[in-house]
Each structure stands twice: as structure tokens, then as C-alpha cells.
PDB file of C-alpha atoms in Angstrom:
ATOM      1  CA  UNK Q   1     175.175 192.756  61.659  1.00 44.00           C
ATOM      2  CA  UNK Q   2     174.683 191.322  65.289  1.00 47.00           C
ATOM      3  CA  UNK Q   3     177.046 192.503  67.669  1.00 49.00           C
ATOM      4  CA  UNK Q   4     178.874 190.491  69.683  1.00 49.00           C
ATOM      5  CA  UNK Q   5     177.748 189.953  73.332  1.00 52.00           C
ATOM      6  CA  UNK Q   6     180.318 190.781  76.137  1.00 46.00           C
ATOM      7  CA  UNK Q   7     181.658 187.768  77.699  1.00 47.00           C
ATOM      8  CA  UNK Q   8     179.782 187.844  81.498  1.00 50.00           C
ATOM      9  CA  UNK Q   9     181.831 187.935  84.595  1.00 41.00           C
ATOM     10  CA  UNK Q  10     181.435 184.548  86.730  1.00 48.00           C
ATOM     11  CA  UNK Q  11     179.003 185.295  89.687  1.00 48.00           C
ATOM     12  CA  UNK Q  12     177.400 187.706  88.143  1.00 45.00           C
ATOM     13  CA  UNK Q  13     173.829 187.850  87.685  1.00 47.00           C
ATOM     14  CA  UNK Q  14     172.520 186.448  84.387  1.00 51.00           C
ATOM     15  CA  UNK Q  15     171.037 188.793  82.079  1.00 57.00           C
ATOM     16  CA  UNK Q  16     167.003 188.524  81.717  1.00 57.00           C
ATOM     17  CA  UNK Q  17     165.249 189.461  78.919  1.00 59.00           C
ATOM     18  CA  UNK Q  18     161.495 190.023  79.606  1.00 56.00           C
ATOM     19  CA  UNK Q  19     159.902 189.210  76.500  1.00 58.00           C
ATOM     20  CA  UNK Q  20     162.031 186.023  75.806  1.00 71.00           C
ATOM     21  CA  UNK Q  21     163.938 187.297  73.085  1.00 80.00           C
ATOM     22  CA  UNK Q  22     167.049 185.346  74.206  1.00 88.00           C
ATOM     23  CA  UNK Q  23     165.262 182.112  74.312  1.00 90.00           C
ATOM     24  CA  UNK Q  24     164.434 182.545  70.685  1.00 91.00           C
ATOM     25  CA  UNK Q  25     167.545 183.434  70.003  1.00 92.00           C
ATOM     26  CA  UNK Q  26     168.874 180.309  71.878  1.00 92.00           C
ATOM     27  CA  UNK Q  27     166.498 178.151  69.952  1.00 93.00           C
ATOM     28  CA  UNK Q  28     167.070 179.829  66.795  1.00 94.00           C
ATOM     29  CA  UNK Q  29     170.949 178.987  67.212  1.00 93.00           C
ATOM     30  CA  UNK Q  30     170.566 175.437  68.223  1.00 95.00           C
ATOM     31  CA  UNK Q  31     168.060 175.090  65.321  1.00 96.00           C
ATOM     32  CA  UNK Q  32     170.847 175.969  62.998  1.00 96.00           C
ATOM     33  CA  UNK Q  33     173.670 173.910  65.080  1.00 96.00           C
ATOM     34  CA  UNK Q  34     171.012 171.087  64.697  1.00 96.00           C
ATOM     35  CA  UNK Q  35     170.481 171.339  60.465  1.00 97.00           C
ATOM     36  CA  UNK Q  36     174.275 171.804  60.358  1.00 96.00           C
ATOM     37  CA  UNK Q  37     175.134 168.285  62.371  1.00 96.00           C
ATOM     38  CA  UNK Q  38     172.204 167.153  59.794  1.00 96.00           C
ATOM     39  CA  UNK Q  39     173.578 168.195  56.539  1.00 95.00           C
ATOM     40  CA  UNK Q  40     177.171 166.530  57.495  1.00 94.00           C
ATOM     41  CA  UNK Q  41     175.189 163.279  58.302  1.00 94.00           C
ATOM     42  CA  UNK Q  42     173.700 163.531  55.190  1.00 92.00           C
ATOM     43  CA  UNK Q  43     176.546 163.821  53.481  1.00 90.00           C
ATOM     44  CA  UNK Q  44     178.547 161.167  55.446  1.00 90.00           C
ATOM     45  CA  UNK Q  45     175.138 159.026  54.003  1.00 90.00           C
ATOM     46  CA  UNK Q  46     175.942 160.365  50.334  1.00 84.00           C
ATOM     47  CA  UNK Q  47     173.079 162.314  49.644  1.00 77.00           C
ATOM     48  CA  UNK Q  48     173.408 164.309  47.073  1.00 69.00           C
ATOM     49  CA  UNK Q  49     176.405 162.334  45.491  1.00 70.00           C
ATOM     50  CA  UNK Q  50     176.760 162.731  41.714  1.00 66.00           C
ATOM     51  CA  UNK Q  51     176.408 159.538  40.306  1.00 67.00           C
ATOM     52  CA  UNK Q  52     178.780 157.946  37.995  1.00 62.00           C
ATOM     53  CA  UNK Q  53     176.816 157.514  35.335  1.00 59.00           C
ATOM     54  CA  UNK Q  54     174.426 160.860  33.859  1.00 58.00           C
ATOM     55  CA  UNK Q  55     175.985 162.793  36.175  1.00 65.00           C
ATOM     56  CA  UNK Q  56     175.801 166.278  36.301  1.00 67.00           C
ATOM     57  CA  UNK Q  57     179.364 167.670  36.625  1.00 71.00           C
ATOM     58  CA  UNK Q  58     181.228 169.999  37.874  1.00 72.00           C
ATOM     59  CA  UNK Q  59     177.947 172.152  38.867  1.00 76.00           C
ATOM     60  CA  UNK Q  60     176.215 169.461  40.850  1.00 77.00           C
ATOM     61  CA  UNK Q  61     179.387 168.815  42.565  1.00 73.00           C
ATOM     62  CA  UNK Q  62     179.200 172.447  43.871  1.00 77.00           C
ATOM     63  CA  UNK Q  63     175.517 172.975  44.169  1.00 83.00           C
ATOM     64  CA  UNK Q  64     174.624 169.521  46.277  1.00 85.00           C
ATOM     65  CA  UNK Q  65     175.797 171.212  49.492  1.00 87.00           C
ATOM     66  CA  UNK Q  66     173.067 173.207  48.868  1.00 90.00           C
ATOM     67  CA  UNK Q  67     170.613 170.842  48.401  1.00 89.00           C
ATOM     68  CA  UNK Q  68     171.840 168.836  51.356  1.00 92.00           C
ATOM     69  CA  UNK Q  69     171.546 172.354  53.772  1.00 94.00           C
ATOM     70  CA  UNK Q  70     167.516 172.656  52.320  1.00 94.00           C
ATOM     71  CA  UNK Q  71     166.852 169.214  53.256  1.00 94.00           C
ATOM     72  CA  UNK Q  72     168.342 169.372  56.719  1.00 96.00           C
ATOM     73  CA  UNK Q  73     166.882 173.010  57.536  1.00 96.00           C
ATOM     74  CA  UNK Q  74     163.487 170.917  56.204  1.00 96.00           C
ATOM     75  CA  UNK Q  75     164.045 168.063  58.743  1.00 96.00           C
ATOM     76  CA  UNK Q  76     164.780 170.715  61.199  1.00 96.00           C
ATOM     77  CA  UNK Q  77     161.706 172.340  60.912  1.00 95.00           C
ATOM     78  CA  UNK Q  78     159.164 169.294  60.728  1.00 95.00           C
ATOM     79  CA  UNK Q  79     160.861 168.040  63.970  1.00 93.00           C
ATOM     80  CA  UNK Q  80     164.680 166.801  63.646  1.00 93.00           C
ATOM     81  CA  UNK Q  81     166.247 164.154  65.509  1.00 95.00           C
ATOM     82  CA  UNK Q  82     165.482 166.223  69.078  1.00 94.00           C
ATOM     83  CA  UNK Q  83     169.124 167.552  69.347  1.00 95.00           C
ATOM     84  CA  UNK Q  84     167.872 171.366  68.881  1.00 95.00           C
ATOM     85  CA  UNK Q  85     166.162 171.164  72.079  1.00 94.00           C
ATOM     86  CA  UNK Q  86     168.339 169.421  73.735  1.00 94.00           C
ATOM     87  CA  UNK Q  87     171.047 172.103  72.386  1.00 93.00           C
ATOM     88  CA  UNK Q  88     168.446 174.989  73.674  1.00 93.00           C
ATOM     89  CA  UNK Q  89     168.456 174.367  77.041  1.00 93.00           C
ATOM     90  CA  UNK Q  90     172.378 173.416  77.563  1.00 93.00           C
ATOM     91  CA  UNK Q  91     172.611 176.854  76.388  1.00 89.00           C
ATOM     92  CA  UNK Q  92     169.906 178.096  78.267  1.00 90.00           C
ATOM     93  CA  UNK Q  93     171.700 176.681  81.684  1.00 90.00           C
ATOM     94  CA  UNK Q  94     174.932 178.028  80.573  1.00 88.00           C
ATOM     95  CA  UNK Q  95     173.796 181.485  79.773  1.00 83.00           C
ATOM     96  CA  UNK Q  96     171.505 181.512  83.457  1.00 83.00           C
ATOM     97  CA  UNK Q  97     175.004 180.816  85.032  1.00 79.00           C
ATOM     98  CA  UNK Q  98     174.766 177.033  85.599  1.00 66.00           C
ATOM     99  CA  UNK Q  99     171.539 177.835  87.919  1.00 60.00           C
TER     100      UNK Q  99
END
């Protein structure tokens, strides 16, 4: 379990992390931020909607968020709509304090 990070103290210097770990973290987070705005597009679209007729119940009902989550952590990875990097480095400025 990942332990929550102390907030930081305004003015203070931002924490650096030599071997980048915190900008794959940051991209790694805005990766997920970006396949979870995706999979509530998707299902604004209807994807994965039972359909009226054949449908598979209760079950599919259930399970299609599912589905919908593996196709937008799919889109994610072969490129998304851009909003992962553009996620990255807002939280990239915000975590170098604004500089």
C-alpha cells in the first residue's frame, strides 16, 4: 500500500528524485486519470450497452464497465486523445512549485 505523501509547505523547495521515479509516477497517474475520462466517454457513447433484443442480462449489465475500462486502458496505451500528457506536466509544474 502506497503511503501517502506529506502535503509540502509553500516556498519550500520541491522534492527531486534523481532517477525520475516521480515523473513515472506522474505519468503513470495521468495515464489512469486519462482511461478513466475515457471509459465515462465511452459510456456517455453507449458502448457496451445491452441491447434490447439477445441481451445478456443482469451479468452484462454488471460486467460492461469492465469491458469499457479494457478498452479505454487500450486506447490509453496505443496513444489516447493526448490528455495524459497534457495531465503529466500540469502535475509536473504543480509538484516543482509552479516553477
Amino acid at each position: 500500500m502506497d503511503a501517502v505523501a506529506a502535503p509540502r509547505l509553500i516556498g519550500a523547495p520541491p522534492k527531486t528524485d534523481p532517477n525520475g521515479q516521480d515523473d513515472a509516477r506522474l505519468k503513470e497517474v495521468a495515464r489512469k486519470l486519462e482511461a478513466s475520462f475515457l471509459s465515462e466517454m465511452l459510456k456517455s457513447a453507449g458502448v457496451g450497452a445491452t441491447p434490447d433484443q439477445f441481451g445478456g442480462g443482469a451479468g452484462e449489465d454488471q460486467f460492461s464497465s469492465f469491458l469499457r475500462q479494457a478498452q479505454a486502458d487500450e486506447m490509453v496505451k496505443s496513444g489516447g486523445i493526448g490528455l495524459a500528457q497534457s495531465l503529466f506536466e500540469a502535475l509536473k509544474e504543480q509538484a516543482n512549485g509552479g516553477q
